[in-house]
Short mmCIF file of C-alpha atoms and ligand atoms in Angstrom, two decimals:
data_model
loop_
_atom_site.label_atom_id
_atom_site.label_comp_id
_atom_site.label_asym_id
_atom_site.label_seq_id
_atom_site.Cartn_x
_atom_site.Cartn_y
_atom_site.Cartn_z
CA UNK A 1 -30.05 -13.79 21.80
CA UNK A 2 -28.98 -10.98 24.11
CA UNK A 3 -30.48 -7.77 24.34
CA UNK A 4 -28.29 -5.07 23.24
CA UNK A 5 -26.75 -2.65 25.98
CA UNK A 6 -27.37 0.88 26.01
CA UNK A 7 -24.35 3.14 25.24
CA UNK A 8 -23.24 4.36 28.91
CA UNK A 9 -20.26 5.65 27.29
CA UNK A 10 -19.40 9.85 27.08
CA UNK A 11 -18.93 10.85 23.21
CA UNK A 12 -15.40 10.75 22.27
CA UNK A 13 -14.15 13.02 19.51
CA UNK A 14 -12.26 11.74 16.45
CA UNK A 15 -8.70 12.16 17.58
CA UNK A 16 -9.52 11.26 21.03
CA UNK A 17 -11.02 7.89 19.25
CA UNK A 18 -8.12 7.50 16.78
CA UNK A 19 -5.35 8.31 19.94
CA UNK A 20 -6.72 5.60 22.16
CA UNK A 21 -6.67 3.11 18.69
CA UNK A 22 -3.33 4.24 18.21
CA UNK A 23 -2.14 3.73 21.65
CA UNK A 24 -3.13 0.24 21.81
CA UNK A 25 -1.42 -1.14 18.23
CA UNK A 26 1.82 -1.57 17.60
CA UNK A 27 4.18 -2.57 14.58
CA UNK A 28 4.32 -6.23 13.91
CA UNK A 29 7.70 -8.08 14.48
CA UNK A 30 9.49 -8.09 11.94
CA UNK A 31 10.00 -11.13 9.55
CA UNK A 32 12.55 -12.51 6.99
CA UNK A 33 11.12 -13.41 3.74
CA UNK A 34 11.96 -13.78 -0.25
CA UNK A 35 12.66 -10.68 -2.23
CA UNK A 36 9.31 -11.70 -4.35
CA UNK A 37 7.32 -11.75 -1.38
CA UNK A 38 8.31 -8.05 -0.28
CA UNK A 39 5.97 -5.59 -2.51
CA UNK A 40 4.64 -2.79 -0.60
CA UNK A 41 5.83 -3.73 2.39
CA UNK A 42 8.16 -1.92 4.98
CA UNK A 43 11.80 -2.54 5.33
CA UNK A 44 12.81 -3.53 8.61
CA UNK A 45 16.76 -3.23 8.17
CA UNK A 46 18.93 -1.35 5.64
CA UNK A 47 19.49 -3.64 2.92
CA UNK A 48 23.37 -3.68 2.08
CA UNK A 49 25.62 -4.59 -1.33
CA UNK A 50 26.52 -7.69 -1.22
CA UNK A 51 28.11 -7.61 -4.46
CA UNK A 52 29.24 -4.32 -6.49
CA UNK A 53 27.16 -2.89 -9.42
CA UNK A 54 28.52 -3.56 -12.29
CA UNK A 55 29.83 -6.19 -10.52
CA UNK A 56 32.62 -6.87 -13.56
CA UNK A 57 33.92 -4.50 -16.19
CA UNK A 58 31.44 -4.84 -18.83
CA UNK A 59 30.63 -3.30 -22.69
CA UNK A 60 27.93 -1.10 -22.66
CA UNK A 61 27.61 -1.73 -26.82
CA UNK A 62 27.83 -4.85 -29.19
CA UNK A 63 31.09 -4.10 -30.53
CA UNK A 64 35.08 -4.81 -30.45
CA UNK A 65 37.35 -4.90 -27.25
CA UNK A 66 40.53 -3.87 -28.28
CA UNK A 67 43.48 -1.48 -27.26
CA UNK A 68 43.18 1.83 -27.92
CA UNK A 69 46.06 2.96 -28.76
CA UNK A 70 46.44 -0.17 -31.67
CA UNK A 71 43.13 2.07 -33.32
CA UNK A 72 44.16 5.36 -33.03
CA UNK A 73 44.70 6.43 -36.35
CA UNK A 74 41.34 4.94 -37.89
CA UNK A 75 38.89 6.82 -40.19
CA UNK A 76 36.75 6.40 -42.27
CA UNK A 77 38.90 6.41 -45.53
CA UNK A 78 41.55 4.55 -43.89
CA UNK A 79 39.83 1.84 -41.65
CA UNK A 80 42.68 -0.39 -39.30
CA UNK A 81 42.56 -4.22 -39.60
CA UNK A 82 42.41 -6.33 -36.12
CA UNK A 83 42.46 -9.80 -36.15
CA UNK A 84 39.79 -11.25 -33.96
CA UNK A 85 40.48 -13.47 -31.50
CA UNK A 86 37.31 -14.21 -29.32
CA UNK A 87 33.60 -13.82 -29.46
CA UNK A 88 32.12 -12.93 -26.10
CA UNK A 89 28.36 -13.17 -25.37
CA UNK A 90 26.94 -11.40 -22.77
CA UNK A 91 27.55 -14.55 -19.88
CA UNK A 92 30.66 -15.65 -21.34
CA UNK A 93 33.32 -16.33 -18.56
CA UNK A 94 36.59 -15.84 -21.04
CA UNK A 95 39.11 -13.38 -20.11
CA UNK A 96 41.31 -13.52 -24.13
CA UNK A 97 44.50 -12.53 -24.05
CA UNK A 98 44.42 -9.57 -26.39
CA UNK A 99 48.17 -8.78 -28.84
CA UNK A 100 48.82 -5.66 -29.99
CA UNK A 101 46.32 -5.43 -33.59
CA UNK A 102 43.78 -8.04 -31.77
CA UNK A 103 40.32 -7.80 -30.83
CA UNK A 104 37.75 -9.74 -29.39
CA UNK A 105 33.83 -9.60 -30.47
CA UNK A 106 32.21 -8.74 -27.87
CA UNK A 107 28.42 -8.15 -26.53
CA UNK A 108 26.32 -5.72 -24.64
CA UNK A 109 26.94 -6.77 -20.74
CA UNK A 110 29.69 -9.33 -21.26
CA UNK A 111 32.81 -8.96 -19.31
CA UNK A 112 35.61 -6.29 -20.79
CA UNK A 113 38.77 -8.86 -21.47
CA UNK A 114 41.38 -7.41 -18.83
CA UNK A 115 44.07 -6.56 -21.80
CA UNK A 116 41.36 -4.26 -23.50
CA UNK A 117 40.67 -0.68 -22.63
CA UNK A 118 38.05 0.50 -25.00
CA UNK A 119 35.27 -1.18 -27.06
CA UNK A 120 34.37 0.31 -30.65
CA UNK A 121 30.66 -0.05 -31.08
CA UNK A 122 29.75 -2.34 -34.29
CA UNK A 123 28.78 0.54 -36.10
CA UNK A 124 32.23 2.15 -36.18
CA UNK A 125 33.73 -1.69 -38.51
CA UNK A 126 32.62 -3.30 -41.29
CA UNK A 127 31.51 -6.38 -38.33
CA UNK A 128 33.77 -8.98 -39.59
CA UNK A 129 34.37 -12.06 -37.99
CA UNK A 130 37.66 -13.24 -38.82
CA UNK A 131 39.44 -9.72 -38.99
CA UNK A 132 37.63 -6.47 -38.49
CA UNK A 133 38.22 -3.06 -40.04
CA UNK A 134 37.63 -0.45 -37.54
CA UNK A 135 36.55 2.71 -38.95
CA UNK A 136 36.59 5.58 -36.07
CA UNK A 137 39.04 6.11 -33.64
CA UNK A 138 37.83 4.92 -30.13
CA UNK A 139 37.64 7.53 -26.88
CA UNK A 140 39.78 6.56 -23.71
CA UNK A 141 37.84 3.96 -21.78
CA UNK A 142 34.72 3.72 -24.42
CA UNK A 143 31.90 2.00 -23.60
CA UNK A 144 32.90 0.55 -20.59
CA UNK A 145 30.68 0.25 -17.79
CA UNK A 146 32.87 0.12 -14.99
CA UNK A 147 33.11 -2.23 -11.56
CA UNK A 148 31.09 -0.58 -8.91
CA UNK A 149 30.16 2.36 -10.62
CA UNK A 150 26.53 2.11 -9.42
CA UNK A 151 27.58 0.80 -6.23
CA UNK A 152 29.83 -1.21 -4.25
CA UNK A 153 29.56 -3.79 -2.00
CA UNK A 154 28.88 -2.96 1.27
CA UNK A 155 27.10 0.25 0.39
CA UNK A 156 23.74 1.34 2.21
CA UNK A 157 21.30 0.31 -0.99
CA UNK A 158 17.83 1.32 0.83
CA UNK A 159 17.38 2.36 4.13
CA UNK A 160 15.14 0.74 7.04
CA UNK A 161 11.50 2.40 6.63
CA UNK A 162 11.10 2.33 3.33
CA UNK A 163 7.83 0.81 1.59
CA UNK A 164 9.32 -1.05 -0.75
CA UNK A 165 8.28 -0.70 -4.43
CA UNK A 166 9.01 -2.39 -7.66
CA UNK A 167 12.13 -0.23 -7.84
CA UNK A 168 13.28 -1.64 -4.34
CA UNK A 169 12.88 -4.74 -5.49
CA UNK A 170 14.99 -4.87 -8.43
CA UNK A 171 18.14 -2.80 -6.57
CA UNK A 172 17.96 -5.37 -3.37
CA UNK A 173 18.35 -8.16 -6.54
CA UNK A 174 20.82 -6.32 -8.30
CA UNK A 175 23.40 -6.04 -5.07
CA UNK A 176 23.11 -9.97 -4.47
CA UNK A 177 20.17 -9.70 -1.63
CA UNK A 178 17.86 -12.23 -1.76
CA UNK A 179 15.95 -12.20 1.61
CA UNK A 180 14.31 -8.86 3.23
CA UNK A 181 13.65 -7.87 6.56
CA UNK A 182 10.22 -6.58 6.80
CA UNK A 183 7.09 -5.45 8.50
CA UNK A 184 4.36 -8.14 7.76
CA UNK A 185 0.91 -6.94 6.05
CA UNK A 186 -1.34 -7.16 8.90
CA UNK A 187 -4.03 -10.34 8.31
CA UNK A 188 -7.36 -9.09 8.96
CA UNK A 189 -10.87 -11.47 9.31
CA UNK A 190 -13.51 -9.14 8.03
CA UNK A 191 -16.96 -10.46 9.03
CA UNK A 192 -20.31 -8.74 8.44
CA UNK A 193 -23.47 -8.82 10.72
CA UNK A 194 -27.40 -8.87 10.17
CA UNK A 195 -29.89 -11.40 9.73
CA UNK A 196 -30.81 -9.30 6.42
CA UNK A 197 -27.29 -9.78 4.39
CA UNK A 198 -27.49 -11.89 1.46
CA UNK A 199 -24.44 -13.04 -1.10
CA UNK A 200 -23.79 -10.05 -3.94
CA UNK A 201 -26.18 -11.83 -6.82
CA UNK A 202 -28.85 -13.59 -4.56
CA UNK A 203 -31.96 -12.69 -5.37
CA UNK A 204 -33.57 -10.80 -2.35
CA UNK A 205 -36.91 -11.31 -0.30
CA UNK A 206 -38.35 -8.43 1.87
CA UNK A 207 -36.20 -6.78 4.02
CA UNK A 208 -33.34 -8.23 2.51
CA UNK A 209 -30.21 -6.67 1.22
CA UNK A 210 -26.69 -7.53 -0.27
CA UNK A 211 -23.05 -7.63 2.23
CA UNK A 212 -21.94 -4.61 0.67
CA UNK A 213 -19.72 -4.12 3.35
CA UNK A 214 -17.61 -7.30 3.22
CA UNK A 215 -16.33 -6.48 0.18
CA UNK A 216 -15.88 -2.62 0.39
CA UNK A 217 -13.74 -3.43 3.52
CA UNK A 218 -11.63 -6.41 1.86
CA UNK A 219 -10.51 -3.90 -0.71
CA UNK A 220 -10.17 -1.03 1.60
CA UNK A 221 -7.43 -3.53 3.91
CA UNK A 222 -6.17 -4.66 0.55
CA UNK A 223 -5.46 -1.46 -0.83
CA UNK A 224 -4.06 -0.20 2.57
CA UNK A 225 -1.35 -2.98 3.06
CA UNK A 226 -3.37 -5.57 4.55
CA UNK A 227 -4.02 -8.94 4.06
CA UNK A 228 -7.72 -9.46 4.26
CA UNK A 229 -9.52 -12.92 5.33
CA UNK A 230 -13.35 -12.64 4.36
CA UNK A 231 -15.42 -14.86 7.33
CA UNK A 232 -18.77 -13.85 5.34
CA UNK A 233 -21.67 -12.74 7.24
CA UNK A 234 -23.17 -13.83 10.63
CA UNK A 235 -27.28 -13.24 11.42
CA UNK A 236 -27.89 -12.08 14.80
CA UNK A 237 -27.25 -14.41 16.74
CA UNK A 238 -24.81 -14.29 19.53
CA UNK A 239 -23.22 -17.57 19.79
CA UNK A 240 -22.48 -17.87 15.87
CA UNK A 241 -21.03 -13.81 16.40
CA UNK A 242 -18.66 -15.17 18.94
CA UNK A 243 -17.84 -18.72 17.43
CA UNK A 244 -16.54 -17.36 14.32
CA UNK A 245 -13.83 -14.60 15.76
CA UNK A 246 -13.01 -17.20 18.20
CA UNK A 247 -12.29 -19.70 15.78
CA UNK A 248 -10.00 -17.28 13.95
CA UNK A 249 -8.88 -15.14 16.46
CA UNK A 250 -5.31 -17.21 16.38
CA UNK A 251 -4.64 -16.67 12.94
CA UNK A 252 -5.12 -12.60 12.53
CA UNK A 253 -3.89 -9.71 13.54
CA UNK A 254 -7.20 -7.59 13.71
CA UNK A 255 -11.57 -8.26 13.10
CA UNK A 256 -13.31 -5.81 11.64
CA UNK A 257 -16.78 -6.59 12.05
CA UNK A 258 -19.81 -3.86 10.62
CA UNK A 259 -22.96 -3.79 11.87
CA UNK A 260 -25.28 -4.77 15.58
CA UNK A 261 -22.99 -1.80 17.16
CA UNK A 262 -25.70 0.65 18.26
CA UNK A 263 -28.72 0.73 20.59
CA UNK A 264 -31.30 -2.09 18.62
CA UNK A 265 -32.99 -4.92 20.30
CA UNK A 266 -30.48 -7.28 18.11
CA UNK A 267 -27.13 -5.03 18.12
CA UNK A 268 -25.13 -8.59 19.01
CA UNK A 269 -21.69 -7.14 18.25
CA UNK A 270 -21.79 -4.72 21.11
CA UNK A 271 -23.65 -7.63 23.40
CA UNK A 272 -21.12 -10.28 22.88
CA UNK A 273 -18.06 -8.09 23.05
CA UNK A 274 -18.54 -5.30 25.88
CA UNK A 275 -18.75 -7.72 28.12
CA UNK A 276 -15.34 -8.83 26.96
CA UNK A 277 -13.72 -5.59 27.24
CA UNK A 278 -14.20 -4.10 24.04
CA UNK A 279 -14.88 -0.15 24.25
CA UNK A 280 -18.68 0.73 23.18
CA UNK A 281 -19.51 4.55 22.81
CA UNK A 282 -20.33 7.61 20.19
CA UNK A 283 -17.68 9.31 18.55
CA UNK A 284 -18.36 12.52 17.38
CA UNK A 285 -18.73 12.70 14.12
CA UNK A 286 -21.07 11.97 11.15
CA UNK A 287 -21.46 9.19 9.78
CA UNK A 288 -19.38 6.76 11.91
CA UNK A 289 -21.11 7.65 15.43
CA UNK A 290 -21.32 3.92 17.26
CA UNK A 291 -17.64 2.92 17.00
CA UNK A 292 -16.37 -0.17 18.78
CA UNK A 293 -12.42 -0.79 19.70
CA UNK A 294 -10.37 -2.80 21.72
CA UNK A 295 -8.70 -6.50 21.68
CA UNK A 296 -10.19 -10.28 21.16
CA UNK A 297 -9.20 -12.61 23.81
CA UNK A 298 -7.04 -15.79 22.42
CA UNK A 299 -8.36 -18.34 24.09
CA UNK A 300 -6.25 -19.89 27.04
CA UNK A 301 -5.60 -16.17 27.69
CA UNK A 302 -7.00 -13.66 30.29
CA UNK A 303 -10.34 -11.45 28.68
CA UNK A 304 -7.60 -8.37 30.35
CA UNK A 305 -4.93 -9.15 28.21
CA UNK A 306 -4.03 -7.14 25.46
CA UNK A 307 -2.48 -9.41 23.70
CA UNK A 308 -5.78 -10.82 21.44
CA UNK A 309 -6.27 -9.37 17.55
CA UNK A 310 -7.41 -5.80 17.62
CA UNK A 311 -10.92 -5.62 16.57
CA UNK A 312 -13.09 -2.61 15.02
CA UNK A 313 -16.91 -3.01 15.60
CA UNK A 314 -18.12 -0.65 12.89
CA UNK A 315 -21.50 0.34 12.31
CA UNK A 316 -23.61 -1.08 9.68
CA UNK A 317 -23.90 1.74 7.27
CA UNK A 318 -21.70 1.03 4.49
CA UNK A 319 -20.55 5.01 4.04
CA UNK A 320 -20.19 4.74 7.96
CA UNK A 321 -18.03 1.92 7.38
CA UNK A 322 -15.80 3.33 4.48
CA UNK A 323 -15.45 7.28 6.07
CA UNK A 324 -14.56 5.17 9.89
CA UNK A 325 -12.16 2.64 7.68
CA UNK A 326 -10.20 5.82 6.53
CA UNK A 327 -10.55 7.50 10.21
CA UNK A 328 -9.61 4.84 12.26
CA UNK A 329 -8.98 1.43 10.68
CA UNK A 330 -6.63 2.48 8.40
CA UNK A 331 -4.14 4.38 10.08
CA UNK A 332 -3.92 1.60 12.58
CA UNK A 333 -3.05 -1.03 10.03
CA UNK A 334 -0.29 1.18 8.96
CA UNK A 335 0.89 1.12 11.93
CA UNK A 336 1.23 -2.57 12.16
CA UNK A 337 2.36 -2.57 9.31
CA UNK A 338 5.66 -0.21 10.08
CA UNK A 339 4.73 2.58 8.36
CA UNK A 340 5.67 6.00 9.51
CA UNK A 341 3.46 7.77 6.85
CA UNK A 342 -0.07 6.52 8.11
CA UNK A 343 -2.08 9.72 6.82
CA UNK A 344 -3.42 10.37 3.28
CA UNK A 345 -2.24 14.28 2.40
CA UNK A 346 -4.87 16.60 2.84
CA UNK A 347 -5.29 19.90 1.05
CA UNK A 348 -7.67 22.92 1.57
CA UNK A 349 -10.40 23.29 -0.99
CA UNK A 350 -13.03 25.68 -1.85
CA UNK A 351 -16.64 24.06 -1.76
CA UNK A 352 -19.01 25.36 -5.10
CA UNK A 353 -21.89 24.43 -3.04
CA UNK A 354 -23.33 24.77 0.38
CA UNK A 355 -24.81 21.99 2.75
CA UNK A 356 -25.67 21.24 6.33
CA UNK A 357 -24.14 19.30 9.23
CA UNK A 358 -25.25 18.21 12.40
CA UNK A 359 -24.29 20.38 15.28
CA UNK A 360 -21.45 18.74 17.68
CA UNK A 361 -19.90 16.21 15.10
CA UNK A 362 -17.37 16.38 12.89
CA UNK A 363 -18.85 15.42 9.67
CA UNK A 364 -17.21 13.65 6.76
CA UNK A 365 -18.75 14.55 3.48
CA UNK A 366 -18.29 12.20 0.10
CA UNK A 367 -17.55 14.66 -2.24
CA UNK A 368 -16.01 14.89 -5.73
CA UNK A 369 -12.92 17.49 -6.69
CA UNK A 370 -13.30 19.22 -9.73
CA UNK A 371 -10.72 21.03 -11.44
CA UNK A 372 -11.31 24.05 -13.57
CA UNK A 373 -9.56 24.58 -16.57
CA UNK A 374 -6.47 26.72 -14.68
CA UNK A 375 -6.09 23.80 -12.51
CA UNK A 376 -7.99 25.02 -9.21
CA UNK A 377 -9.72 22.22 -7.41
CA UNK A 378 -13.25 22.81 -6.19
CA UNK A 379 -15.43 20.04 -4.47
CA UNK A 380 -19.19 19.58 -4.57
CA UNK A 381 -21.24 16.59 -2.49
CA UNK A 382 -20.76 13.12 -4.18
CA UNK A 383 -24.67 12.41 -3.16
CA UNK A 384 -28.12 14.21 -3.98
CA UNK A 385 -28.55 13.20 0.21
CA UNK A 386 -25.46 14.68 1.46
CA UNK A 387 -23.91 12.38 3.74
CA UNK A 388 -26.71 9.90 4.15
CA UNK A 389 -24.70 7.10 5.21
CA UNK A 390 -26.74 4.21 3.08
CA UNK A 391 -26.18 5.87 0.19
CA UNK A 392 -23.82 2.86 -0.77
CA UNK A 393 -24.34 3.18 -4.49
CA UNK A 394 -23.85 6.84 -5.34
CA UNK A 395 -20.31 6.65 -2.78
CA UNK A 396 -18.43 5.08 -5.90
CA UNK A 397 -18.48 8.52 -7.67
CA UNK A 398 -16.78 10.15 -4.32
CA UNK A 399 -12.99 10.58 -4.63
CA UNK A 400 -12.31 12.79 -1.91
CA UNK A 401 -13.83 13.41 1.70
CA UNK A 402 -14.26 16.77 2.92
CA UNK A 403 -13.98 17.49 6.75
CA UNK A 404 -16.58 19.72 8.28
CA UNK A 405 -15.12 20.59 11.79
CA UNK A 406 -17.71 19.92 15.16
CA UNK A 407 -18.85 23.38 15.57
CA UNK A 408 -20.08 24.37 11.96
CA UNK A 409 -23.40 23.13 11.10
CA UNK A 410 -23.59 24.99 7.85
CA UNK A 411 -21.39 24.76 5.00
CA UNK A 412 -21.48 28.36 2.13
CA UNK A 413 -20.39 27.58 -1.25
CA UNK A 414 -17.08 29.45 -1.34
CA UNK A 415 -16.02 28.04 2.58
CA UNK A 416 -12.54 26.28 1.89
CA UNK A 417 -12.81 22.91 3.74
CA UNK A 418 -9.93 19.79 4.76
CA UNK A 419 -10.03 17.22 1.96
CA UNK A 420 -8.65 14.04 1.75
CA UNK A 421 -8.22 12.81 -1.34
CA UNK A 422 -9.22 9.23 -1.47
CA UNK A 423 -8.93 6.05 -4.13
N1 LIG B 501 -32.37 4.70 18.06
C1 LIG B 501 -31.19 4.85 17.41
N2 LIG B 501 -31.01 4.21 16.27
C2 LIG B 501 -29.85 4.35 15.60
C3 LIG B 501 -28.84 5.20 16.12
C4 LIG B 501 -29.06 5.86 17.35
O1 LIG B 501 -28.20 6.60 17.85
N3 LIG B 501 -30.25 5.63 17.97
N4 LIG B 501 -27.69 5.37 15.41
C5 LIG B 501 -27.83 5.21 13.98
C6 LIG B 501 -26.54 5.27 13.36
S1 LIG B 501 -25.78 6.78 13.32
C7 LIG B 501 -25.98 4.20 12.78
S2 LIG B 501 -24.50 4.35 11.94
C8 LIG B 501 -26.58 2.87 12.82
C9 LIG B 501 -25.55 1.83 13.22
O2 LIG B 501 -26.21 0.67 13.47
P1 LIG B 501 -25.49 -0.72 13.60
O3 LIG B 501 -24.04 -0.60 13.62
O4 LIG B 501 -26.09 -1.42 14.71
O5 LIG B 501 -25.78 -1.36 12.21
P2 LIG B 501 -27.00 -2.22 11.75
O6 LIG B 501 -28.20 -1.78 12.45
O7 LIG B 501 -26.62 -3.63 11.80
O8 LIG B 501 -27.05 -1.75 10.24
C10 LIG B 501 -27.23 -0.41 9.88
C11 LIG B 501 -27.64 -0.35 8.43
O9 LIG B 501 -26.58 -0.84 7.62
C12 LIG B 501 -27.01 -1.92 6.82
N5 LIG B 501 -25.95 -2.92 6.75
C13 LIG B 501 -25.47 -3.63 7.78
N6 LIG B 501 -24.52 -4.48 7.37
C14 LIG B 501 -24.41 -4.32 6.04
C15 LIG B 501 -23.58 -4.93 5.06
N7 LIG B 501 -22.73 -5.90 5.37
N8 LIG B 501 -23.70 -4.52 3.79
C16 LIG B 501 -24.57 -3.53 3.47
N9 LIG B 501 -25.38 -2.91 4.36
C17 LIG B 501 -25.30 -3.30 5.64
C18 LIG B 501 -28.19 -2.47 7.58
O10 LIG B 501 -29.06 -3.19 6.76
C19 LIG B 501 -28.84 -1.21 8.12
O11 LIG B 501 -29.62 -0.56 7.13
O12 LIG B 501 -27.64 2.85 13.73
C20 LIG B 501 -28.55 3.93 13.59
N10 LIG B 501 -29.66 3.70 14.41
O1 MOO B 502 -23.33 7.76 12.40
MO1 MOO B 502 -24.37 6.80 11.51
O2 MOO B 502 -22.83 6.17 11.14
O3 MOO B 502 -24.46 8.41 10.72
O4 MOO B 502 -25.14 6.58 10.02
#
């Protein structure tokens, strides 16, 4: 066990913090992979037709291909008879030959027979099979979905940048692409700290509690494009801190570790990886003031390199953890993960209620946005204790965090605040 060392480091603010983080990560390179593969992830390079949509002249209705002109003087009372001389499922690779007074059957999405420039929707004949009796006279070019009228090959279909939705998916299909060029989802190993963490559902001695924190920050990296790789929790203990990230340090992209990252006897975070170059120091802000940042040496490489996994050392308090997750953890796995957009959208709010904060940080306040009944939005503290940053339980009802800037240590109800509207 080492002894934890004492912050030396001045107080950064937030941006300063989140500038230096977002200095030192970069976009990953770019990979190649399966269409299926490619939800919510960034596109690398435009994605081009490869084939034209509609790639084939095709009927837009079950119906009749036939010739205009052979239908022209149908009605009602005095139907025109066509022989039919094909029956074309949707699929069907036949291109009939169509005579003056033929038609071929024909269904939705099936290829238009090359001698046929209209198709009279079933409804319009009495739907015979042997010879049909067509009803309505037919519009030039009805029903026809023509070659490329979507797009054609070669045509920019989505353009490098774009996080690529269900929608994305289905156009880079539809134009014959099967592989994407993307940004990879970044892999992070989240591992908790503290000798008093027990499994979600294990009973608890004294001075025990559950990880929280493991799982709040899986689903945060989930929900914000990452891949996350649980690696449990550690007690304090130095050598079993260290073992784990280096045994996994070669297969992520970032650690983020909570807990043992402030001044205690047994803050082993801070112990094991200052001394490997990983920034210690306040931030300014509330909750979220011990922050740890820099890189995880691979081994065989240099402890200077900054080549190693990014790792976060956050501190222990779970709404520490989620309010520096959303400050600083999140915006750089955007990054890697090629976005350009790696902010939520803010809006100004009015508060209904007044509270403290501590002079000289920034403070981030759970709160919950109402909206009246003309749609204004209002927030109010999510918590009975303010910002209290163990308040772990009462954080579910928060959908929104409010930003109180450094210099105001009191909050009036009717003050119209920053707020982030969060998931
Ligand atoms: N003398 C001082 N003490 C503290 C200071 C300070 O400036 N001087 N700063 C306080 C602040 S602010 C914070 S934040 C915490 C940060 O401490 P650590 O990062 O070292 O975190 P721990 O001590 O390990 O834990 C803090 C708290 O969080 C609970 N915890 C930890 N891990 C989990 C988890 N996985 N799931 C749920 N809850 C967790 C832990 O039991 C503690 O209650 O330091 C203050 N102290
Ligand atoms: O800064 Mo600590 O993160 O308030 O509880």
């Amino acid at each position: 066990m080492t002894l934890g060392a004492p912050t030396a480091s001045p107080p950064l603010s937030v941006t300063e913090h989140l500038d230096r983080i977002l200095g030192s990560v970069t976009r990953l390179p770019a990979v190649t992979i399966p269409i299926a593969h490619a939800l919510n992830l960034t596109l690398a390079e435009d994605v081009h037709a490869a084939v034209s949509v509609p790639s084939f002249d095709n009927s837009a209705m079950d119906g009749y291909a036939l010739r205009r002109v052979d239908a022209a003087a149908a009605t009602a009372e005095t139907p025109v008879a066509f022989r039919v001389v094909a029956d074309l499922p949707a699929g069907s690779a036949e291109n009939p030959r169509l005579g003056s007074g033929e038609a071929a059957r024909i269904m939705t999405g099936a290829a238009v027979p090359d001698d046929a420039d209209c198709i009279v929707p079933i409804e319009d004949t009495d739907q015979g099979t042997q010879t049909v009796l067509i009803s309505r006279a037919p519009q030039a070019a009805a029903h026809i979905r023509r070659e490329g009228a979507d797009v054609r090959t070669g045509d920019t279909v989505l353009t490098a940048g774009r996080v690529l939705g269900p929608r994305d998916l289905a156009a880079a299909a539809a134009v014959g692409v099967s592989d994407l060029s993307v940004y990879p989802a970044p892999r992070v190993g989240v591992l908790s700290t503290g000798s008093e963490l027990r499994e979600p559902g294990t009973p608890l001695e004294r001075g025990q509690i559950h990880d929280s924190n493991s799982l709040l920050l899986a689903a945060m990296i989930a929900e914000g494009g990452g891949i996350p790789i649980q690696l449990g929790s550690v007690p304090d203990d130095n050598n079993a801190f260290e073992e784990i990230l280096r045994t996994h340090a070669d297969q992520v992209d970032a650690f983020v570790t909570s807990g043992g990252v402030s001044v205690g006897a047994y803050d082993i975070v801070k112990a094991v990886l200052a001394p490997l170059g990983v920034w210690f120091g306040p931030v300014r802000m509330q909750p979220g003031k011990p922050q740890g940042f820099g890189r995880f040496p691979v081994a065989g490489e240099p402890t200077t390199a900054a080549t190693g996994p990014a790792i976060f050392a956050l501190p222990g308090n779970p709404v520490s953890v989620f309010v520096s997750f959303e400050a600083f953890v999140r915006p750089a796995l955007l990054t890697m993960a090629g976005r350009s957009q790696i902010f939520r959208y803010t809006q100004r709010v009015t508060t209904s209620v007044g509270w403290r904060s501590p002079a000289g940080r920034a403070q981030y306040m759970p709160t919950i946005v109402d909206w009246d009944d003309a749609g204004t939005a209002s927030i109010r503290p999510a918590t009975a204790g303010g910002s209290g940053s163990y308040l772990v339980a009462s954080l579910a009802k928060a959908n929104a965090l409010a930003l109180v800037p450094e210099d105001v240590t009191e909050v009036f109800a009717g003050d119209v605040l920053t707020v982030t509207l969060v998931s």
